[in-house]
Amino acid sequence: MTKTHNIAILGASGYTGAELVRLIATHPGMAIAALSAHSKAGQPMAQAFPHLRHLDLPDLVTIDQIDFSEIDLCFCALPHKTSQDVIRALPRDLKIADLSADFRLRDPAAYEKWYGNPHSAPLMQKEAVYGLTEFYREDIRTARLVAGTGCNAATGQYALRPLIADGVIDLDSIVIDLKTGVSGAGRALKENLLHAELSEGAHAYAVGGTHRHLGEFDQEFSAVAGRDVRVQFTPHLLPANRGIIATVYVQGEPDQVHDSLAGAYADEPFVHVLPMGEHPSTRHIRGSNFCHIGVVADRIAGRAVVVAALDNLTKGSSGQALQNANLMLGEDETTGLMLAPVFP
Amino acid sequence: MTKTHNIAILGASGYTGAELVRLIATHPGMAIAALSAHSKAGQPMAQAFPHLRHLDLPDLVTIDQIDFSEIDLCFCALPHKTSQDVIRALPRDLKIADLSADFRLRDPAAYEKWYGNPHSAPLMQKEAVYGLTEFYREDIRTARLVAGTGCNAATGQYALRPLIADGVIDLDSIVIDLKTGVSGAGRALKENLLHAELSEGAHAYAVGGTHRHLGEFDQEFSAVAGRDVRVQFTPHLLPANRGIIATVYVQGEPDQVHDSLAGAYADEPFVHVLPMGEHPSTRHIRGSNFCHIGVVADRIAGRAVVVAALDNLTKGSSGQALQNANLMLGEDETTGLMLAPVFP
Amino acid sequence: MTKTHNIAILGASGYTGAELVRLIATHPGMAIAALSAHSKAGQPMAQAFPHLRHLDLPDLVTIDQIDFSEIDLCFCALPHKTSQDVIRALPRDLKIADLSADFRLRDPAAYEKWYGNPHSAPLMQKEAVYGLTEFYREDIRTARLVAGTGCNAATGQYALRPLIADGVIDLDSIVIDLKTGVSGAGRALKENLLHAELSEGAHAYAVGGTHRHLGEFDQEFSAVAGRDVRVQFTPHLLPANRGIIATVYVQGEPDQVHDSLAGAYADEPFVHVLPMGEHPSTRHIRGSNFCHIGVVADRIAGRAVVVAALDNLTKGSSGQALQNANLMLGEDETTGLMLAPVFP
Amino acid sequence: MTKTHNIAILGASGYTGAELVRLIATHPGMAIAALSAHSKAGQPMAQAFPHLRHLDLPDLVTIDQIDFSEIDLCFCALPHKTSQDVIRALPRDLKIADLSADFRLRDPAAYEKWYGNPHSAPLMQKEAVYGLTEFYREDIRTARLVAGTGCNAATGQYALRPLIADGVIDLDSIVIDLKTGVSGAGRALKENLLHAELSEGAHAYAVGGTHRHLGEFDQEFSAVAGRDVRVQFTPHLLPANRGIIATVYVQGEPDQVHDSLAGAYADEPFVHVLPMGEHPSTRHIRGSNFCHIGVVADRIAGRAVVVAALDNLTKGSSGQALQNANLMLGEDETTGLMLAPVFP
């Protein structure tokens, strides 16, 4: 296989950008042709991310310095709102795997409700395919613009979509209690992300149903169920860099719950359902594109606990984006993504 | 005030034992007269715990080397099962603050169900007062034997007891999703407690209603409600040493939930209810005897999220025990316990 | 004892400010009368630091809102350069314990060399007493302005001053390899202080003799030796919040090295020299005002390794400042400072 | 390339065993044919290491259950002393990459001095090639038994061997102050390796020249220098899982020091010398086979600080072993080893 696909990464100085580079570095069919960054434009990538020093990478440039006519696929790892403005101005025939929140919601009103501003590219919003690969695979193959999911949204959906589709749980009592590592918050300078503030403890955030990923849950779960579904969702910040674990409380027969999940993912290369009664740890998917899901029967009859774990930077964003890009480019879906988790 | 009370600590080489010493070190009315340990008997306390090097402490001895006739109150920080055998053999007039699980459950059958063995001191089991200070204060004052609560059990009860007592929540849909630091698991040598295994990630344990602290929830919540109450409870292990945070999902009017908690703890020195909409972090109670509780209304009408945080080694065990000991000895309840949390 | 001393803390929204409040909270002879902050002025202290929520504290104000006529002693926990400008404008008879770098160096040229700007209050620079309590105790008692030391500078000096004074080591081959927790870098928003950047690894900084605390080493060691002394000093940042450990390589007879240190600190309440061959951990002084020092003979004859550990926020800054304030106010030197370390 | 080489890993239930599996999983020329473990024999590998769940691996067996006639190369990741006994009994024509300490020292007396017991296979000790690939490459190609180096020993040698060989530093004043993550201590159940004991702080160990890796420094540096060389070496344990950083103090002209290192490693795929004045972090080599080295001139003329960082589990042991195995099997040296570091 020759490196036939030229790749650009916009927003390469953030964590998802660096993760894309890490993954693509071992991909035999992709060549990184351009890397953009805003405040760090002009720097070698190894200055922004010294762990990529061994790679022969183009320097960081501004977006307008990139010649997109030579690019086969562009990853956009930009902040939301910026993303829609940038993508609107890119060539219309450029394949785009977007990692931002901008094209996840299909309904402009829903977008404005959760993100606080009207969408500037509503037509492209409509065109975009939701990037949860296992459930939108065929659409992604032919899509021009794929909207990467929220990392929390992906985790919750892996635990719940088959259960809702199969009708094995009550739709009005779903609780998703989620714990995430800090890299999901990005590289922004915020007091609460400092090591001294964040390490050695834990706290909840966006409590009570205010987290934006609820927009994705509402859209997707309602579509699957064919009726409105509203879940409770509380994310917590862990003193760890990578990894999301979602503990999902459902009312339904535990065996049916396990059967539903095991059946849905039986042939999936990245989503693994553990034997009944076992449950996962973020440590065992760290740095990888795998998602582990466990089901345990509760002592209260008719209730089950579903636990799902994935790495927010990999399966939750950059790995997912690469998986989708493989499909968009006609590559094997798993290429560059079979790296084993790093433990300890 | 003179140091009139002679104190013994059995099981002083564990974390709760060391925490007792740390707290008592600044207590003006208590003198540490004896410290016991099993495998470390014969060592200076500063060898088992070099952070206590500055204190003038008795060496670690075996229990039978202690002259209990000189002891006014004995803290027992021994493993469960050992505890009941040791306490049974102590002088009948010795005041005891037990930190083990052995005297928390009043019903011998419940004890055997959760701990797997018949109780060897059922009469003392009956005599023991449950040590959740804020709710058993008057009984504790006159008790001879006080059973310290489970650290998780304390956290969940601080969040829920007033709500159950006031009848402001549905009793059949309570979910307690709890995250705890690792020191609650003690100093035992287990593979899953190694730094390389535990750090940088999170996992659930005792999923599905198998954690022994459920015995306390069942006993106490049912007693408060006047009917059987069964909650769902999933503990998770955090990559942090101290601190428990419980995220409790309840069905009830959020304002009533907040009012109930704020009213119940209005005069409590250690339990602080935050303003409506705010919620706590384990970092802000670390190393202290405080419990912070927050209430947030969910976006789904009629549901609220209650978040409670405390330090498992302090308010969850050793601080609680000292608070109880103060009452048992006629000291002011807060003596030695007003230390501010250590942050960062 | 009544709370006769009214205290102000300038720069109370930083970590050393919060640590001062934590310590003073249990001090029977001090009342916190004013707390200043710059960008957080107007906030309750519990908003800036929720772990201090249980205390009845004045709100954060700007410095010019403070009536200094009612203040007996003022702690200044301001950034360097700001500190000298603020202190210059304070009443001339106000006792000041400064925690900044501004008055540590007595020589204006040395100050300018290390800090890059001329000093704006050179007369006060001359007046200030260097705040390493154990070595300047008598001067501090009568001082109006005491300059708290650098936290790294304190650690290295505890390990080395007696050895230099006693002439038991070679002065031209001293190497100080130091590792520090991140809280010493303060609460500033810098990319390299983010949890995702700092945790799970270690790196050196200010390598090659560029760290500003070398100005203190040069000044103090040369004064003690009566000749110029230049040490090598490499600090490293640890993925931990509190604690400094300095590994100091000296050429000298190990027994003499141990004797010198043991003798120097025999009567000191806070500096503890371990038995020959033992060495300390940052975990065992965490949150306390203690400094632990160990000496080990190297396998190479005539060489010793001295290891010193202290908590940068306590003995390295705020605890030291309170120790000095006690002396300045005629209180017992140890009041409020005998808190045991918090472990684990 | 077909998977022509059948591989066995003895001691696969430890961290270096798991790391070998992780790396070999993406190696196109190796197939894992057998995995042995002692107490975990009989378990699926995914039970010992759930992060390897996605791989199709043989179950763990005892060593005597392995048919070595089908094995082309055997990795031994066994404890020292066990290793020599096991290897002595393996077929004489089996290629072996040993990760233990048993064949690192060529002199039986040196082995006994550092490890406390006489060697049980002195002839094989003589036969073994020291596995520091960059310096023994040609011998390794034709070796039957290659002795993996100590992880600390590798780090120190990467920093120092060229300097000693080129004669650019004083040989009698070398100080290696090293900090290592905890995975280097293995998966053994020891109190000091518990999360609650190890996290949030740092301490030195084997202070004063007692660490066994000094045997390797003595052997190798003396051989390079052609005279006895004795360095000072103090390892410290970091609250992190992976990564070693060695801060090496040398007397010599900084530019010559940098030139020597830059020249020595100019063509090496895994050892990267940073531009003069820059220095590495363990975070930037985490999970990879790279070693980063920096040189900084000290403010004292004629002195330099060399800082080297590598991942103890990869370049320090399992990655090194795979690099050597590639050579022994005639594969390209870098196959399976070009994985980018995982950051954050």
Short mmCIF file of N, CA, C and O in Angstrom, two decimals, chain B residues 16-103:
data_model
loop_
_atom_site.label_atom_id
_atom_site.label_comp_id
_atom_site.label_asym_id
_atom_site.label_seq_id
_atom_site.Cartn_x
_atom_site.Cartn_y
_atom_site.Cartn_z
N THR B 16 -6.58 4.14 59.59
CA THR B 16 -7.50 4.80 60.51
C THR B 16 -6.84 4.98 61.89
O THR B 16 -7.10 5.95 62.59
N GLY B 17 -5.96 4.04 62.24
CA GLY B 17 -5.22 4.20 63.49
C GLY B 17 -4.32 5.42 63.45
O GLY B 17 -4.29 6.23 64.38
N ALA B 18 -3.59 5.55 62.37
CA ALA B 18 -2.70 6.71 62.22
C ALA B 18 -3.50 8.01 62.20
O ALA B 18 -3.06 9.03 62.76
N GLU B 19 -4.66 7.97 61.56
CA GLU B 19 -5.49 9.18 61.49
C GLU B 19 -5.99 9.57 62.89
O GLU B 19 -6.04 10.76 63.23
N LEU B 20 -6.33 8.59 63.70
CA LEU B 20 -6.71 8.87 65.08
C LEU B 20 -5.56 9.56 65.82
O LEU B 20 -5.77 10.55 66.53
N VAL B 21 -4.37 9.04 65.65
CA VAL B 21 -3.21 9.66 66.32
C VAL B 21 -3.03 11.09 65.84
O VAL B 21 -2.80 12.01 66.64
N ARG B 22 -3.12 11.30 64.55
CA ARG B 22 -2.96 12.65 64.00
C ARG B 22 -3.95 13.62 64.63
O ARG B 22 -3.59 14.74 65.00
N LEU B 23 -5.20 13.19 64.76
CA LEU B 23 -6.22 14.08 65.30
C LEU B 23 -6.05 14.28 66.80
O LEU B 23 -6.14 15.40 67.32
N ILE B 24 -5.81 13.20 67.50
CA ILE B 24 -5.69 13.28 68.96
C ILE B 24 -4.45 14.09 69.35
O ILE B 24 -4.40 14.69 70.43
N ALA B 25 -3.47 14.14 68.45
CA ALA B 25 -2.24 14.87 68.78
C ALA B 25 -2.50 16.32 69.16
O ALA B 25 -1.74 16.91 69.93
N THR B 26 -3.57 16.90 68.63
CA THR B 26 -3.86 18.30 68.97
C THR B 26 -5.05 18.41 69.92
O THR B 26 -5.56 19.50 70.14
N HIS B 27 -5.47 17.28 70.47
CA HIS B 27 -6.62 17.28 71.37
C HIS B 27 -6.13 17.55 72.79
O HIS B 27 -5.34 16.80 73.34
N PRO B 28 -6.60 18.62 73.40
CA PRO B 28 -6.06 18.99 74.72
C PRO B 28 -6.52 18.09 75.86
O PRO B 28 -5.93 18.13 76.94
N GLY B 29 -7.52 17.27 75.63
CA GLY B 29 -8.06 16.48 76.74
C GLY B 29 -7.78 15.00 76.66
O GLY B 29 -8.33 14.22 77.45
N MET B 30 -6.97 14.57 75.73
CA MET B 30 -6.69 13.15 75.57
C MET B 30 -5.20 12.89 75.53
O MET B 30 -4.45 13.64 74.91
N ALA B 31 -4.79 11.82 76.20
CA ALA B 31 -3.40 11.39 76.14
C ALA B 31 -3.36 9.96 75.60
O ALA B 31 -4.12 9.11 76.06
N ILE B 32 -2.50 9.74 74.62
CA ILE B 32 -2.40 8.40 74.05
C ILE B 32 -1.52 7.55 74.96
O ILE B 32 -0.31 7.78 75.08
N ALA B 33 -2.15 6.55 75.57
CA ALA B 33 -1.43 5.74 76.55
C ALA B 33 -0.96 4.40 75.99
O ALA B 33 0.00 3.81 76.50
N ALA B 34 -1.63 3.92 74.95
CA ALA B 34 -1.22 2.63 74.40
C ALA B 34 -1.63 2.54 72.94
O ALA B 34 -2.69 3.03 72.54
N LEU B 35 -0.75 1.90 72.15
CA LEU B 35 -1.00 1.67 70.73
C LEU B 35 -0.70 0.21 70.44
O LEU B 35 0.39 -0.27 70.74
N SER B 36 -1.65 -0.50 69.86
CA SER B 36 -1.37 -1.90 69.54
C SER B 36 -1.30 -2.11 68.04
O SER B 36 -1.90 -1.39 67.26
N ALA B 37 -0.54 -3.12 67.67
CA ALA B 37 -0.47 -3.57 66.28
C ALA B 37 -0.16 -5.05 66.31
O ALA B 37 0.35 -5.57 67.30
N HIS B 38 -0.46 -5.70 65.23
CA HIS B 38 -0.27 -7.15 65.22
C HIS B 38 1.14 -7.46 64.70
O HIS B 38 2.07 -7.66 65.48
N SER B 39 1.32 -7.41 63.40
CA SER B 39 2.62 -7.82 62.86
C SER B 39 3.71 -6.79 63.16
O SER B 39 4.88 -7.11 63.12
N LYS B 40 3.33 -5.57 63.45
CA LYS B 40 4.33 -4.54 63.70
C LYS B 40 4.55 -4.27 65.19
O LYS B 40 5.20 -3.28 65.56
N ALA B 41 3.99 -5.13 66.05
CA ALA B 41 4.22 -4.95 67.49
C ALA B 41 5.71 -4.95 67.77
O ALA B 41 6.46 -5.72 67.19
N GLY B 42 6.13 -4.10 68.67
CA GLY B 42 7.54 -3.98 68.98
C GLY B 42 8.20 -2.79 68.28
O GLY B 42 9.24 -2.31 68.72
N GLN B 43 7.58 -2.33 67.23
CA GLN B 43 8.14 -1.18 66.52
C GLN B 43 7.73 0.12 67.20
O GLN B 43 6.66 0.22 67.79
N PRO B 44 8.59 1.14 67.08
CA PRO B 44 8.12 2.48 67.43
C PRO B 44 7.04 2.88 66.42
O PRO B 44 7.08 2.46 65.26
N MET B 45 6.08 3.67 66.85
CA MET B 45 5.03 4.13 65.94
C MET B 45 5.66 4.87 64.75
O MET B 45 5.16 4.80 63.64
N ALA B 46 6.76 5.57 64.98
CA ALA B 46 7.39 6.34 63.91
C ALA B 46 7.98 5.44 62.82
O ALA B 46 8.30 5.92 61.74
N GLN B 47 8.14 4.16 63.12
CA GLN B 47 8.60 3.26 62.07
C GLN B 47 7.42 2.86 61.18
O GLN B 47 7.56 2.82 59.95
N ALA B 48 6.30 2.60 61.80
CA ALA B 48 5.11 2.28 61.01
C ALA B 48 4.60 3.52 60.27
O ALA B 48 4.12 3.42 59.14
N PHE B 49 4.73 4.65 60.89
CA PHE B 49 4.22 5.90 60.30
C PHE B 49 5.19 7.04 60.56
O PHE B 49 5.04 7.78 61.54
N PRO B 50 6.18 7.20 59.69
CA PRO B 50 7.19 8.24 59.92
C PRO B 50 6.62 9.66 60.00
O PRO B 50 7.30 10.55 60.50
N HIS B 51 5.40 9.85 59.50
CA HIS B 51 4.86 11.22 59.57
C HIS B 51 4.46 11.59 60.99
O HIS B 51 4.17 12.75 61.27
N LEU B 52 4.48 10.63 61.92
CA LEU B 52 4.15 10.92 63.32
C LEU B 52 5.40 11.00 64.19
O LEU B 52 5.33 10.99 65.41
N ARG B 53 6.53 11.11 63.52
CA ARG B 53 7.83 11.10 64.18
C ARG B 53 7.98 12.18 65.26
O ARG B 53 8.70 11.99 66.24
N HIS B 54 7.34 13.31 65.07
CA HIS B 54 7.52 14.43 65.99
C HIS B 54 6.78 14.23 67.31
O HIS B 54 6.97 15.00 68.25
N LEU B 55 5.92 13.22 67.37
CA LEU B 55 5.11 13.01 68.57
C LEU B 55 5.80 12.05 69.53
O LEU B 55 6.51 11.14 69.11
N ASP B 56 5.55 12.25 70.79
CA ASP B 56 6.10 11.37 71.82
C ASP B 56 5.05 10.29 72.10
O ASP B 56 4.14 10.49 72.90
N LEU B 57 5.18 9.18 71.40
CA LEU B 57 4.14 8.14 71.44
C LEU B 57 4.68 6.86 72.03
O LEU B 57 5.86 6.56 71.91
N PRO B 58 3.81 6.08 72.66
CA PRO B 58 4.24 4.75 73.13
C PRO B 58 4.53 3.84 71.92
O PRO B 58 3.94 4.00 70.86
N ASP B 59 5.44 2.89 72.10
CA ASP B 59 5.72 1.92 71.04
C ASP B 59 4.50 1.05 70.79
O ASP B 59 3.62 0.90 71.65
N LEU B 60 4.46 0.46 69.63
CA LEU B 60 3.41 -0.50 69.30
C LEU B 60 3.59 -1.76 70.13
O LEU B 60 4.70 -2.29 70.26
N VAL B 61 2.51 -2.23 70.69
CA VAL B 61 2.55 -3.47 71.50
C VAL B 61 1.42 -4.39 71.04
O VAL B 61 0.57 -4.01 70.25
N THR B 62 1.44 -5.62 71.56
CA THR B 62 0.28 -6.48 71.30
C THR B 62 -0.82 -6.11 72.29
O THR B 62 -0.57 -5.49 73.33
N ILE B 63 -2.04 -6.51 71.96
CA ILE B 63 -3.17 -6.11 72.79
C ILE B 63 -3.03 -6.61 74.22
O ILE B 63 -3.33 -5.90 75.18
N ASP B 64 -2.49 -7.83 74.38
CA ASP B 64 -2.42 -8.38 75.74
C ASP B 64 -1.36 -7.72 76.58
O ASP B 64 -1.26 -7.97 77.78
N GLN B 65 -0.56 -6.86 75.99
CA GLN B 65 0.43 -6.12 76.78
C GLN B 65 -0.15 -4.83 77.36
O GLN B 65 0.53 -4.12 78.10
N ILE B 66 -1.37 -4.52 77.01
CA ILE B 66 -1.97 -3.26 77.46
C ILE B 66 -2.69 -3.47 78.80
O ILE B 66 -3.44 -4.41 78.98
N ASP B 67 -2.42 -2.58 79.74
CA ASP B 67 -3.14 -2.57 81.02
C ASP B 67 -4.38 -1.67 80.87
O ASP B 67 -4.29 -0.45 80.97
N PHE B 68 -5.50 -2.31 80.62
CA PHE B 68 -6.71 -1.53 80.32
C PHE B 68 -7.31 -0.85 81.55
O PHE B 68 -8.19 -0.02 81.42
N SER B 69 -6.80 -1.21 82.72
CA SER B 69 -7.35 -0.56 83.91
C SER B 69 -7.01 0.93 83.94
O SER B 69 -7.64 1.71 84.63
N GLU B 70 -6.00 1.31 83.16
CA GLU B 70 -5.61 2.73 83.12
C GLU B 70 -6.21 3.47 81.94
O GLU B 70 -5.90 4.64 81.72
N ILE B 71 -6.99 2.78 81.17
CA ILE B 71 -7.51 3.36 79.92
C ILE B 71 -8.95 3.84 80.14
O ILE B 71 -9.79 3.11 80.67
N ASP B 72 -9.22 5.06 79.70
CA ASP B 72 -10.58 5.60 79.82
C ASP B 72 -11.43 5.27 78.61
O ASP B 72 -12.65 5.10 78.72
N LEU B 73 -10.79 5.23 77.46
CA LEU B 73 -11.54 4.92 76.23
C LEU B 73 -10.61 4.26 75.25
O LEU B 73 -9.44 4.64 75.12
N CYS B 74 -11.14 3.27 74.57
CA CYS B 74 -10.34 2.49 73.65
C CYS B 74 -10.93 2.59 72.25
O CYS B 74 -12.11 2.29 72.04
N PHE B 75 -10.11 3.05 71.31
CA PHE B 75 -10.50 2.99 69.90
C PHE B 75 -10.08 1.64 69.33
O PHE B 75 -8.92 1.24 69.51
N CYS B 76 -10.99 0.97 68.66
CA CYS B 76 -10.64 -0.30 68.02
C CYS B 76 -10.65 -0.11 66.51
O CYS B 76 -11.73 0.03 65.92
N ALA B 77 -9.48 -0.12 65.91
CA ALA B 77 -9.36 0.03 64.45
C ALA B 77 -8.85 -1.28 63.87
O ALA B 77 -7.90 -1.31 63.09
N LEU B 78 -9.53 -2.35 64.24
CA LEU B 78 -9.12 -3.70 63.84
C LEU B 78 -9.97 -4.18 62.67
O LEU B 78 -11.04 -3.64 62.40
N PRO B 79 -9.50 -5.22 61.96
CA PRO B 79 -10.31 -5.78 60.88
C PRO B 79 -11.61 -6.35 61.46
O PRO B 79 -11.67 -6.76 62.62
N HIS B 80 -12.66 -6.38 60.63
CA HIS B 80 -13.90 -6.96 61.13
C HIS B 80 -13.66 -8.44 61.42
O HIS B 80 -12.74 -9.05 60.92
N LYS B 81 -14.47 -8.98 62.26
CA LYS B 81 -14.34 -10.35 62.78
C LYS B 81 -13.31 -10.40 63.90
O LYS B 81 -13.60 -10.88 64.99
N THR B 82 -12.09 -9.90 63.63
CA THR B 82 -11.12 -9.77 64.72
C THR B 82 -11.70 -8.86 65.79
O THR B 82 -11.57 -9.12 66.99
N SER B 83 -12.32 -7.82 65.33
CA SER B 83 -12.81 -6.80 66.25
C SER B 83 -13.76 -7.40 67.29
O SER B 83 -13.64 -7.16 68.49
N GLN B 84 -14.72 -8.17 66.84
CA GLN B 84 -15.71 -8.70 67.80
C GLN B 84 -15.07 -9.64 68.82
O GLN B 84 -15.45 -9.66 69.99
N ASP B 85 -14.05 -10.38 68.36
CA ASP B 85 -13.39 -11.29 69.29
C ASP B 85 -12.57 -10.52 70.33
O ASP B 85 -12.56 -10.85 71.50
N VAL B 86 -11.91 -9.48 69.86
CA VAL B 86 -11.10 -8.68 70.79
C VAL B 86 -12.00 -7.92 71.76
O VAL B 86 -11.78 -7.91 72.98
N ILE B 87 -13.02 -7.29 71.24
CA ILE B 87 -13.87 -6.44 72.09
C ILE B 87 -14.60 -7.29 73.13
O ILE B 87 -14.78 -6.86 74.28
N ARG B 88 -14.97 -8.48 72.74
CA ARG B 88 -15.64 -9.38 73.69
C ARG B 88 -14.78 -9.64 74.92
O ARG B 88 -15.28 -9.89 76.01
N ALA B 89 -13.46 -9.62 74.71
CA ALA B 89 -12.55 -9.95 75.80
C ALA B 89 -12.08 -8.74 76.59
O ALA B 89 -11.34 -8.88 77.57
N LEU B 90 -12.48 -7.56 76.19
CA LEU B 90 -12.04 -6.36 76.91
C LEU B 90 -12.88 -6.18 78.17
O LEU B 90 -13.99 -6.72 78.28
N PRO B 91 -12.37 -5.42 79.15
CA PRO B 91 -13.14 -5.19 80.38
C PRO B 91 -14.52 -4.63 80.06
O PRO B 91 -14.68 -3.80 79.17
N ARG B 92 -15.50 -5.07 80.83
CA ARG B 92 -16.90 -4.73 80.53
C ARG B 92 -17.24 -3.27 80.78
O ARG B 92 -18.27 -2.78 80.31
N ASP B 93 -16.40 -2.59 81.54
CA ASP B 93 -16.71 -1.18 81.82
C ASP B 93 -15.86 -0.22 80.99
O ASP B 93 -15.90 0.98 81.20
N LEU B 94 -15.12 -0.77 80.05
CA LEU B 94 -14.27 0.08 79.22
C LEU B 94 -15.09 0.71 78.10
O LEU B 94 -15.80 0.01 77.38
N LYS B 95 -14.99 2.02 77.96
CA LYS B 95 -15.67 2.69 76.84
C LYS B 95 -14.94 2.35 75.55
O LYS B 95 -13.71 2.42 75.48
N ILE B 96 -15.70 2.02 74.53
CA ILE B 96 -15.10 1.58 73.27
C ILE B 96 -15.74 2.32 72.09
O ILE B 96 -16.96 2.32 71.93
N ALA B 97 -14.84 2.92 71.26
CA ALA B 97 -15.28 3.44 69.97
C ALA B 97 -14.70 2.52 68.92
O ALA B 97 -13.50 2.53 68.66
N ASP B 98 -15.58 1.71 68.35
CA ASP B 98 -15.12 0.72 67.38
C ASP B 98 -15.21 1.29 65.97
O ASP B 98 -16.22 1.89 65.60
N LEU B 99 -14.16 1.08 65.19
CA LEU B 99 -14.17 1.55 63.80
C LEU B 99 -14.43 0.42 62.81
O LEU B 99 -14.49 0.66 61.61
N SER B 100 -14.55 -0.78 63.30
CA SER B 100 -14.75 -1.91 62.39
C SER B 100 -16.22 -2.03 61.98
O SER B 100 -17.07 -1.24 62.40
N ALA B 101 -16.51 -3.04 61.17
CA ALA B 101 -17.88 -3.26 60.70
C ALA B 101 -18.68 -4.12 61.67
O ALA B 101 -19.87 -4.35 61.44
N ASP B 102 -18.08 -4.55 62.77
CA ASP B 102 -18.67 -5.65 63.53
C ASP B 102 -19.93 -5.31 64.32
O ASP B 102 -20.73 -6.19 64.65
N PHE B 103 -20.11 -4.05 64.65
CA PHE B 103 -21.26 -3.72 65.49
C PHE B 103 -22.19 -2.70 64.83
O PHE B 103 -22.98 -2.03 65.49
#
